[in-house]
CSV table of C-alpha atoms in Angstrom, one decimal:
chain,number,residue,atom,x,y,z
A,23,UNK,CA,-34.1,-164.4,23.7
A,24,UNK,CA,-30.4,-165.1,24.2
A,25,UNK,CA,-27.9,-162.9,22.5
A,26,UNK,CA,-25.4,-164.6,20.0
A,27,UNK,CA,-21.8,-164.7,20.9
A,28,UNK,CA,-19.7,-164.9,17.7
A,29,UNK,CA,-16.1,-165.9,17.3
A,30,UNK,CA,-13.0,-166.3,19.5
A,31,UNK,CA,-10.4,-163.7,20.1
A,32,UNK,CA,-6.7,-164.6,19.9
A,33,UNK,CA,-3.7,-162.4,20.6
A,34,UNK,CA,-2.5,-161.5,17.1
A,35,UNK,CA,0.6,-159.7,15.8
A,36,UNK,CA,1.3,-156.4,17.6
A,37,UNK,CA,0.0,-153.9,15.1
A,38,UNK,CA,-2.0,-151.6,17.4
A,39,UNK,CA,-0.7,-148.2,18.4
A,40,UNK,CA,-2.4,-146.0,21.0
A,41,UNK,CA,-3.0,-142.2,20.9
A,42,UNK,CA,-4.9,-139.8,18.6
A,43,UNK,CA,-3.5,-137.4,16.0
A,44,UNK,CA,-6.5,-135.3,15.2
A,45,UNK,CA,-10.0,-134.4,16.6
A,46,UNK,CA,-12.9,-133.6,14.3
A,47,UNK,CA,-15.9,-132.0,15.8
A,48,UNK,CA,-19.4,-130.9,14.5
A,49,UNK,CA,-22.6,-129.8,16.0
A,50,UNK,CA,-24.9,-132.8,16.6
A,51,UNK,CA,-27.8,-131.2,14.6
A,52,UNK,CA,-25.5,-130.6,11.7
A,53,UNK,CA,-25.3,-134.3,11.0
A,54,UNK,CA,-28.5,-135.4,9.3
A,55,UNK,CA,-27.7,-139.1,8.7
A,56,UNK,CA,-25.1,-141.7,9.5
A,57,UNK,CA,-24.9,-144.9,7.3
A,58,UNK,CA,-23.6,-147.6,9.5
A,59,UNK,CA,-23.6,-151.4,9.4
A,60,UNK,CA,-22.2,-153.7,12.1
A,61,UNK,CA,-20.2,-150.9,13.8
A,62,UNK,CA,-18.7,-149.5,10.6
A,63,UNK,CA,-19.7,-146.0,9.4
A,64,UNK,CA,-19.7,-145.8,5.6
A,65,UNK,CA,-21.2,-142.4,5.1
A,66,UNK,CA,-22.0,-139.2,7.0
A,67,UNK,CA,-24.6,-136.8,5.7
A,68,UNK,CA,-24.0,-133.2,6.8
A,69,UNK,CA,-26.5,-130.3,6.6
A,70,UNK,CA,-25.9,-127.8,3.7
A,71,UNK,CA,-22.6,-126.0,4.1
A,72,UNK,CA,-21.9,-127.7,7.4
A,73,UNK,CA,-18.7,-129.7,8.1
A,74,UNK,CA,-16.5,-131.1,10.8
A,75,UNK,CA,-13.8,-128.8,12.3
A,76,UNK,CA,-10.3,-130.1,12.7
A,77,UNK,CA,-8.4,-129.7,16.0
A,78,UNK,CA,-4.8,-130.9,15.8
A,79,UNK,CA,-3.5,-132.2,19.1
A,80,UNK,CA,0.0,-132.8,20.4
A,81,UNK,CA,0.9,-136.5,20.4
A,82,UNK,CA,-0.1,-138.3,23.6
A,83,UNK,CA,-2.7,-135.7,24.8
A,84,UNK,CA,-6.1,-136.7,23.3
A,85,UNK,CA,-8.1,-139.7,24.5
A,86,UNK,CA,-11.4,-141.4,23.6
A,87,UNK,CA,-13.2,-143.9,25.7
A,88,UNK,CA,-16.4,-145.9,25.7
A,89,UNK,CA,-17.3,-147.6,28.9
A,90,UNK,CA,-20.2,-150.1,29.1
A,91,UNK,CA,-22.5,-149.8,32.0
A,92,UNK,CA,-25.2,-152.3,32.8
A,93,UNK,CA,-27.8,-153.0,35.4
A,94,UNK,CA,-28.7,-156.7,35.7
A,95,UNK,CA,-31.8,-156.1,37.9
A,96,UNK,CA,-33.3,-153.7,35.3
A,97,UNK,CA,-32.0,-155.4,32.2
A,98,UNK,CA,-30.4,-152.2,30.9
A,99,UNK,CA,-27.1,-151.6,29.1
A,100,UNK,CA,-25.6,-148.4,27.8
A,101,UNK,CA,-22.2,-146.9,26.9
A,102,UNK,CA,-20.6,-143.8,28.2
A,103,UNK,CA,-18.6,-142.1,25.5
A,104,UNK,CA,-15.9,-139.6,26.6
A,105,UNK,CA,-13.4,-137.6,24.6
A,106,UNK,CA,-10.8,-135.4,26.2
A,107,UNK,CA,-8.2,-133.2,24.5
A,108,UNK,CA,-6.2,-130.0,24.9
A,109,UNK,CA,-6.0,-126.8,22.9
A,110,UNK,CA,-2.6,-125.3,23.3
A,111,UNK,CA,-3.5,-121.6,23.0
A,112,UNK,CA,-5.6,-119.2,25.0
A,113,UNK,CA,-6.7,-116.1,23.2
A,114,UNK,CA,-10.0,-114.4,22.4
A,115,UNK,CA,-10.6,-116.5,19.2
A,116,UNK,CA,-10.0,-119.8,21.1
A,117,UNK,CA,-12.0,-118.6,24.0
A,118,UNK,CA,-15.0,-117.9,21.8
A,119,UNK,CA,-14.6,-121.3,20.1
A,120,UNK,CA,-14.5,-123.1,23.5
A,121,UNK,CA,-17.5,-121.0,24.6
A,122,UNK,CA,-19.5,-122.1,21.6
A,123,UNK,CA,-18.5,-125.8,22.2
A,124,UNK,CA,-19.7,-125.5,25.8
A,125,UNK,CA,-23.2,-124.6,24.6
A,126,UNK,CA,-23.5,-127.1,21.8
A,127,UNK,CA,-24.2,-130.8,21.7
A,128,UNK,CA,-21.5,-132.4,19.3
A,129,UNK,CA,-20.4,-135.5,17.5
A,130,UNK,CA,-16.6,-136.2,17.6
A,131,UNK,CA,-14.5,-138.3,15.3
A,132,UNK,CA,-11.0,-139.1,16.4
A,133,UNK,CA,-8.2,-139.9,13.9
A,134,UNK,CA,-6.1,-142.4,15.8
A,135,UNK,CA,-2.3,-142.7,15.5
A,136,UNK,CA,-3.0,-145.9,13.6
A,137,UNK,CA,-4.9,-144.0,10.9
A,138,UNK,CA,-8.2,-145.4,12.0
A,139,UNK,CA,-11.2,-143.1,12.5
A,140,UNK,CA,-13.6,-143.6,15.4
A,141,UNK,CA,-16.9,-141.8,16.1
A,142,UNK,CA,-18.2,-140.8,19.5
A,143,UNK,CA,-21.7,-139.5,20.3
A,144,UNK,CA,-23.7,-140.7,17.2
A,145,UNK,CA,-26.9,-141.6,19.1
A,146,UNK,CA,-27.4,-138.6,21.4
A,147,UNK,CA,-24.3,-136.4,21.0
A,148,UNK,CA,-21.7,-135.4,23.6
A,149,UNK,CA,-21.7,-132.3,25.9
A,150,UNK,CA,-18.7,-130.4,27.2
A,151,UNK,CA,-18.9,-131.5,30.9
A,152,UNK,CA,-15.6,-130.2,32.3
A,153,UNK,CA,-12.5,-128.4,31.3
A,154,UNK,CA,-10.3,-125.6,32.2
A,155,UNK,CA,-8.5,-122.7,30.7
A,156,UNK,CA,-5.2,-122.2,32.3
A,157,UNK,CA,-2.2,-119.9,32.0
A,158,UNK,CA,0.0,-122.6,33.4
A,159,UNK,CA,2.2,-122.1,36.4
A,160,UNK,CA,5.7,-122.7,35.1
A,161,UNK,CA,7.2,-121.7,31.7
A,162,UNK,CA,6.8,-125.2,30.3
A,163,UNK,CA,3.1,-125.6,31.4
A,164,UNK,CA,0.2,-125.6,29.0
A,165,UNK,CA,-1.3,-122.1,28.3
A,166,UNK,CA,-4.6,-123.2,26.9
A,167,UNK,CA,-7.6,-125.4,27.5
A,168,UNK,CA,-8.2,-129.0,28.5
A,169,UNK,CA,-11.7,-130.1,27.4
A,170,UNK,CA,-13.8,-133.2,28.2
A,171,UNK,CA,-16.9,-134.2,26.3
A,172,UNK,CA,-19.2,-136.9,27.6
A,173,UNK,CA,-22.5,-138.6,26.5
A,174,UNK,CA,-24.6,-141.7,27.2
A,175,UNK,CA,-25.1,-143.8,24.0
A,176,UNK,CA,-26.9,-147.0,23.1
A,177,UNK,CA,-23.9,-148.7,21.6
A,178,UNK,CA,-20.0,-148.6,21.7
A,179,UNK,CA,-18.1,-146.3,19.5
A,180,UNK,CA,-18.2,-146.8,15.8
A,181,UNK,CA,-15.3,-147.2,13.4
A,182,UNK,CA,-15.5,-144.8,10.4
A,183,UNK,CA,-14.1,-146.1,7.1
A,184,UNK,CA,-11.2,-144.2,5.6
A,185,UNK,CA,-13.0,-142.6,2.7
A,186,UNK,CA,-15.7,-141.2,5.0
A,187,UNK,CA,-13.0,-140.0,7.5
A,188,UNK,CA,-11.1,-138.3,4.8
A,189,UNK,CA,-14.3,-136.4,3.8
A,190,UNK,CA,-15.1,-135.0,7.2
A,191,UNK,CA,-13.9,-131.5,6.3
A,192,UNK,CA,-16.0,-131.4,3.1
A,193,UNK,CA,-19.1,-129.2,3.5
A,194,UNK,CA,-22.6,-130.9,3.2
A,195,UNK,CA,-24.5,-130.4,-0.1
């Protein structure tokens, strides 16, 4: 059965802005349901007392990607989701936070500089696959962590409506 291609794309007014302002992260198993239609998340149900945690990032340092990967011979298609961001501090509290993240499958929502929220890892979660904690070499270098989370998903990233994005820090019922 052929897949439907819908609509044209025309270059519009320049209204997009790149970059991310904030990272929201939650353990994959702490999300019990995601209400989504046609790529737009309209609700996220969290387990009792569970919520997303906010990580504020310096401008121009956090990035989210979804890369399609297909195999024509096998008729398969999937999307690699990847989120990378720094944490500009390296102490025992942050070390323990990063250690917990390294052992936990997560879902990440980015708040983009445009104000739009995007979700990564809905289908199967993301894992911390690489990163580094560094003291920095020169006085102006990062003393902290650089983290990269990756996961294979069935679909591209999802947009999260504003009301749902603004409720990420609210604990589940």
